[in-house]
mmCIF file of C-alpha atoms in Angstrom:
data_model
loop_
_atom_site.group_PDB
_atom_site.id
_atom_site.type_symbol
_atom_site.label_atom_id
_atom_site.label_comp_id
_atom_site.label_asym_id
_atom_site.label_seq_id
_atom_site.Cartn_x
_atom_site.Cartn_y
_atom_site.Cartn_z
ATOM 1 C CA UNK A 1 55.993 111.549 146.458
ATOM 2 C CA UNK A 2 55.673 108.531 144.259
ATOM 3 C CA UNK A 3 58.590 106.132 143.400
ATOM 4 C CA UNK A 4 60.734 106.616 139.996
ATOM 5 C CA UNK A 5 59.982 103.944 137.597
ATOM 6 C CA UNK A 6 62.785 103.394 135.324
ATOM 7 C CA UNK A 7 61.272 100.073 133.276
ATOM 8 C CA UNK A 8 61.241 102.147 130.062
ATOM 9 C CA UNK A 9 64.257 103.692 130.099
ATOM 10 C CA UNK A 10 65.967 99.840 130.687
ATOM 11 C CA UNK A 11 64.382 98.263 127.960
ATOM 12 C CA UNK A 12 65.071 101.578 125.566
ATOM 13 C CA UNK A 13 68.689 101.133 126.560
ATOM 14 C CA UNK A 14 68.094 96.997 126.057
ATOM 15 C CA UNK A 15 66.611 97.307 122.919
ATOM 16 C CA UNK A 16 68.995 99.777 121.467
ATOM 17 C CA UNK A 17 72.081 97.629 122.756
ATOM 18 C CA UNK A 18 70.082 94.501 121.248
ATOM 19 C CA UNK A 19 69.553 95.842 117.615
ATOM 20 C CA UNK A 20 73.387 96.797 117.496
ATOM 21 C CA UNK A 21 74.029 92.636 117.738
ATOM 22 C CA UNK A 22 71.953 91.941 115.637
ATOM 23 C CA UNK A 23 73.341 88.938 113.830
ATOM 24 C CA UNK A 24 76.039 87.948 115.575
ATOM 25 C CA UNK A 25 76.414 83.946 117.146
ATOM 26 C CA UNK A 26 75.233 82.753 120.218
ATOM 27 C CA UNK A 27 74.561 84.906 123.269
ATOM 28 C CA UNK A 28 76.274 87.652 121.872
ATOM 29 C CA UNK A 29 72.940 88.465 120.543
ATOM 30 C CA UNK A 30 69.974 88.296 122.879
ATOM 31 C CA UNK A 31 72.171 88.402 126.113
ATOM 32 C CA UNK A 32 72.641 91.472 127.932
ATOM 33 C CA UNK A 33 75.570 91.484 128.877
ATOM 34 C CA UNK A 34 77.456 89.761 126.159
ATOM 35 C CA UNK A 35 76.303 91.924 124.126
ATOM 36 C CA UNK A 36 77.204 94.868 125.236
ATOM 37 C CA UNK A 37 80.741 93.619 125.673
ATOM 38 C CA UNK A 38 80.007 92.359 121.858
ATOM 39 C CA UNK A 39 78.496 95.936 120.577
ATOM 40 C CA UNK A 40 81.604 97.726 121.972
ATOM 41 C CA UNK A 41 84.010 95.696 120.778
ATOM 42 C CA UNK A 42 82.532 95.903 117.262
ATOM 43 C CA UNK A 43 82.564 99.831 117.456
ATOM 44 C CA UNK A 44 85.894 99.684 118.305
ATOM 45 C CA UNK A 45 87.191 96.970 115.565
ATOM 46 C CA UNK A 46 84.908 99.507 112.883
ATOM 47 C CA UNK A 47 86.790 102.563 114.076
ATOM 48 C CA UNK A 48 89.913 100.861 113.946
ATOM 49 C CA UNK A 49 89.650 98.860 110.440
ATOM 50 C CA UNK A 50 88.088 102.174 108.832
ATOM 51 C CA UNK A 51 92.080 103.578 108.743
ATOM 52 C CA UNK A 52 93.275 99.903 108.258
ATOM 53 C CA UNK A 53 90.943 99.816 104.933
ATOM 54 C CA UNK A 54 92.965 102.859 103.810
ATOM 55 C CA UNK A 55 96.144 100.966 104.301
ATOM 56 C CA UNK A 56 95.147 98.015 102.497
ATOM 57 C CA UNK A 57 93.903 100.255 99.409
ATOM 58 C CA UNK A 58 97.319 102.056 99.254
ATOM 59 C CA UNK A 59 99.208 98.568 99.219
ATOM 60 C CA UNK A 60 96.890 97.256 96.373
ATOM 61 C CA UNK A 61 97.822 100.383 94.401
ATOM 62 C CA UNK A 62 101.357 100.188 94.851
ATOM 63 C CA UNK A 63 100.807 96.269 93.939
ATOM 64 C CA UNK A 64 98.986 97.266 90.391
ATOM 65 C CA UNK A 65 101.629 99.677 89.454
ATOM 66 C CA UNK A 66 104.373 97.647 89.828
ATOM 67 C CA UNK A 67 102.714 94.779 87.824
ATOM 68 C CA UNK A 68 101.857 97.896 85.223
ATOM 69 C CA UNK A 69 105.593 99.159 84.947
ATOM 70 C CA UNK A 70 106.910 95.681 84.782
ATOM 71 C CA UNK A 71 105.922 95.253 81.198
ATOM 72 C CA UNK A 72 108.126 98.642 80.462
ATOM 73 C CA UNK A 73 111.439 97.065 82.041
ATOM 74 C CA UNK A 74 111.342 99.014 85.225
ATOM 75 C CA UNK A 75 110.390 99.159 88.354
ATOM 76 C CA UNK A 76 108.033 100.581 90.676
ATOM 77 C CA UNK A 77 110.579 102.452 92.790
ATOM 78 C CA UNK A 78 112.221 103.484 89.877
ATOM 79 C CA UNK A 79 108.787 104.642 87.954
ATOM 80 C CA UNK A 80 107.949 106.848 91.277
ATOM 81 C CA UNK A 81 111.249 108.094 91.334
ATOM 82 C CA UNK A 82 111.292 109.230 87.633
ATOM 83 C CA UNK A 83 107.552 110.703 87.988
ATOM 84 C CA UNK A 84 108.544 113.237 91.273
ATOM 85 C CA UNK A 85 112.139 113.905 89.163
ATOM 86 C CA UNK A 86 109.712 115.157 86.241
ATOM 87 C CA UNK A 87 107.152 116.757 88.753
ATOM 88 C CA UNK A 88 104.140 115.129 87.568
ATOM 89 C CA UNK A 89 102.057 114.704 90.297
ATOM 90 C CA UNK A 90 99.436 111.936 89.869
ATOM 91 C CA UNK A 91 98.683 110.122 92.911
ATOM 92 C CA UNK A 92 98.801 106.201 93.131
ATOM 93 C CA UNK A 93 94.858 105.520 93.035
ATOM 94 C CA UNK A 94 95.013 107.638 89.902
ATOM 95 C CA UNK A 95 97.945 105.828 88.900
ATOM 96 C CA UNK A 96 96.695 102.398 89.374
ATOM 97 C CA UNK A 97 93.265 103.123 87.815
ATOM 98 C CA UNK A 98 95.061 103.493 84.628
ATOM 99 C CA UNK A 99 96.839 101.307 84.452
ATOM 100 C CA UNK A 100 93.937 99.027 84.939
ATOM 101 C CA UNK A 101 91.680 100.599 82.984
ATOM 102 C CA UNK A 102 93.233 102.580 80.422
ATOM 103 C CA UNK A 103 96.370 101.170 80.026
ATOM 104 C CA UNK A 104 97.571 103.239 76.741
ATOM 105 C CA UNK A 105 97.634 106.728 78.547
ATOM 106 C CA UNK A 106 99.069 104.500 81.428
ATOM 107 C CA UNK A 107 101.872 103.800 78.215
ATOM 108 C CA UNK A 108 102.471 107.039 77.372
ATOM 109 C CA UNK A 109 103.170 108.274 81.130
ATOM 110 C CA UNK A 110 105.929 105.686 82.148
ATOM 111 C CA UNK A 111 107.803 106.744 78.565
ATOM 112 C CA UNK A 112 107.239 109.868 79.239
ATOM 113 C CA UNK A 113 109.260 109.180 82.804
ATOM 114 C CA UNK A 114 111.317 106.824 81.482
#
C-alpha cells in the first residue's frame, strides 16, 4: 500500500492561515507559526470589538442628546425621564439622528416633554 502524502493539504492549511495575516508587521505575516498565534488572536479581538462597537455607538448617542437638550435648559436624564413619563418611545439612535440632522422636529419633541 503506498504512503499518504499530505504536502497539499499543509500548504492549503499554510496558505489559508497566510492570507488571514495578510498585512500585518513583521513575522506575523509570512511565519507559520506567528501567524497563526496572530490570525487567532485577531478573530478573537473582531468577535470581541463587534459588541464593544455597539457600546461605543450607544455612548455617542447619549453624548449628542445631551449636547441637543442643553440648549432647552435641561438635561439628558431629565429629557429621558420626561419622554418614558409621556410614553413616547423613540430610541436614542433615533433620538440623536435628529437632533443632528433635523434639529426642529428634535425642538418640538423636548417641548413636547418638557
Amino acid at each position: 500500500m503506498p504512503r499518504v502524502k499530505r504536502g497539499l493539504h499543509h500548504a492549503k492549511r499554510r496558505k489559508n492561515i497566510l492570507k488571514k495575516v495578510k498585512g500585518f508587521e513583521g513575522g506575523r505575516k509570512k511565519l507559520l507559526k506567528l501567524a497563526k498565534t496572530a490570525a487567532t488572536k485577531a478573530g478573537a479581538h473582531a468577535y470581541r470589538d463587534r459588541r464593544v462597537k455597539k457600546r461605543l455607538a450607544r455612548g455617542l448617542w447619549q453624548v449628542k442628546i445631551n449636547a441637543a437638550v442643553r440648549a432647552f435648559d435641561t438635561s439628558y436624564a431629565k429629557f429621558m425621564g420626561g419622554l418614558k413619563a409621556k410614553s413616547i418611545k423613540l430610541d436614542r439612535k433615533v433620538l440623536a439622528d435628529m437632533a443632528e440632522n433635523h434639529p426642529t422636529m428634535f425642538a418640538k419633541i423636548v417641548e413636547a416633554v418638557k
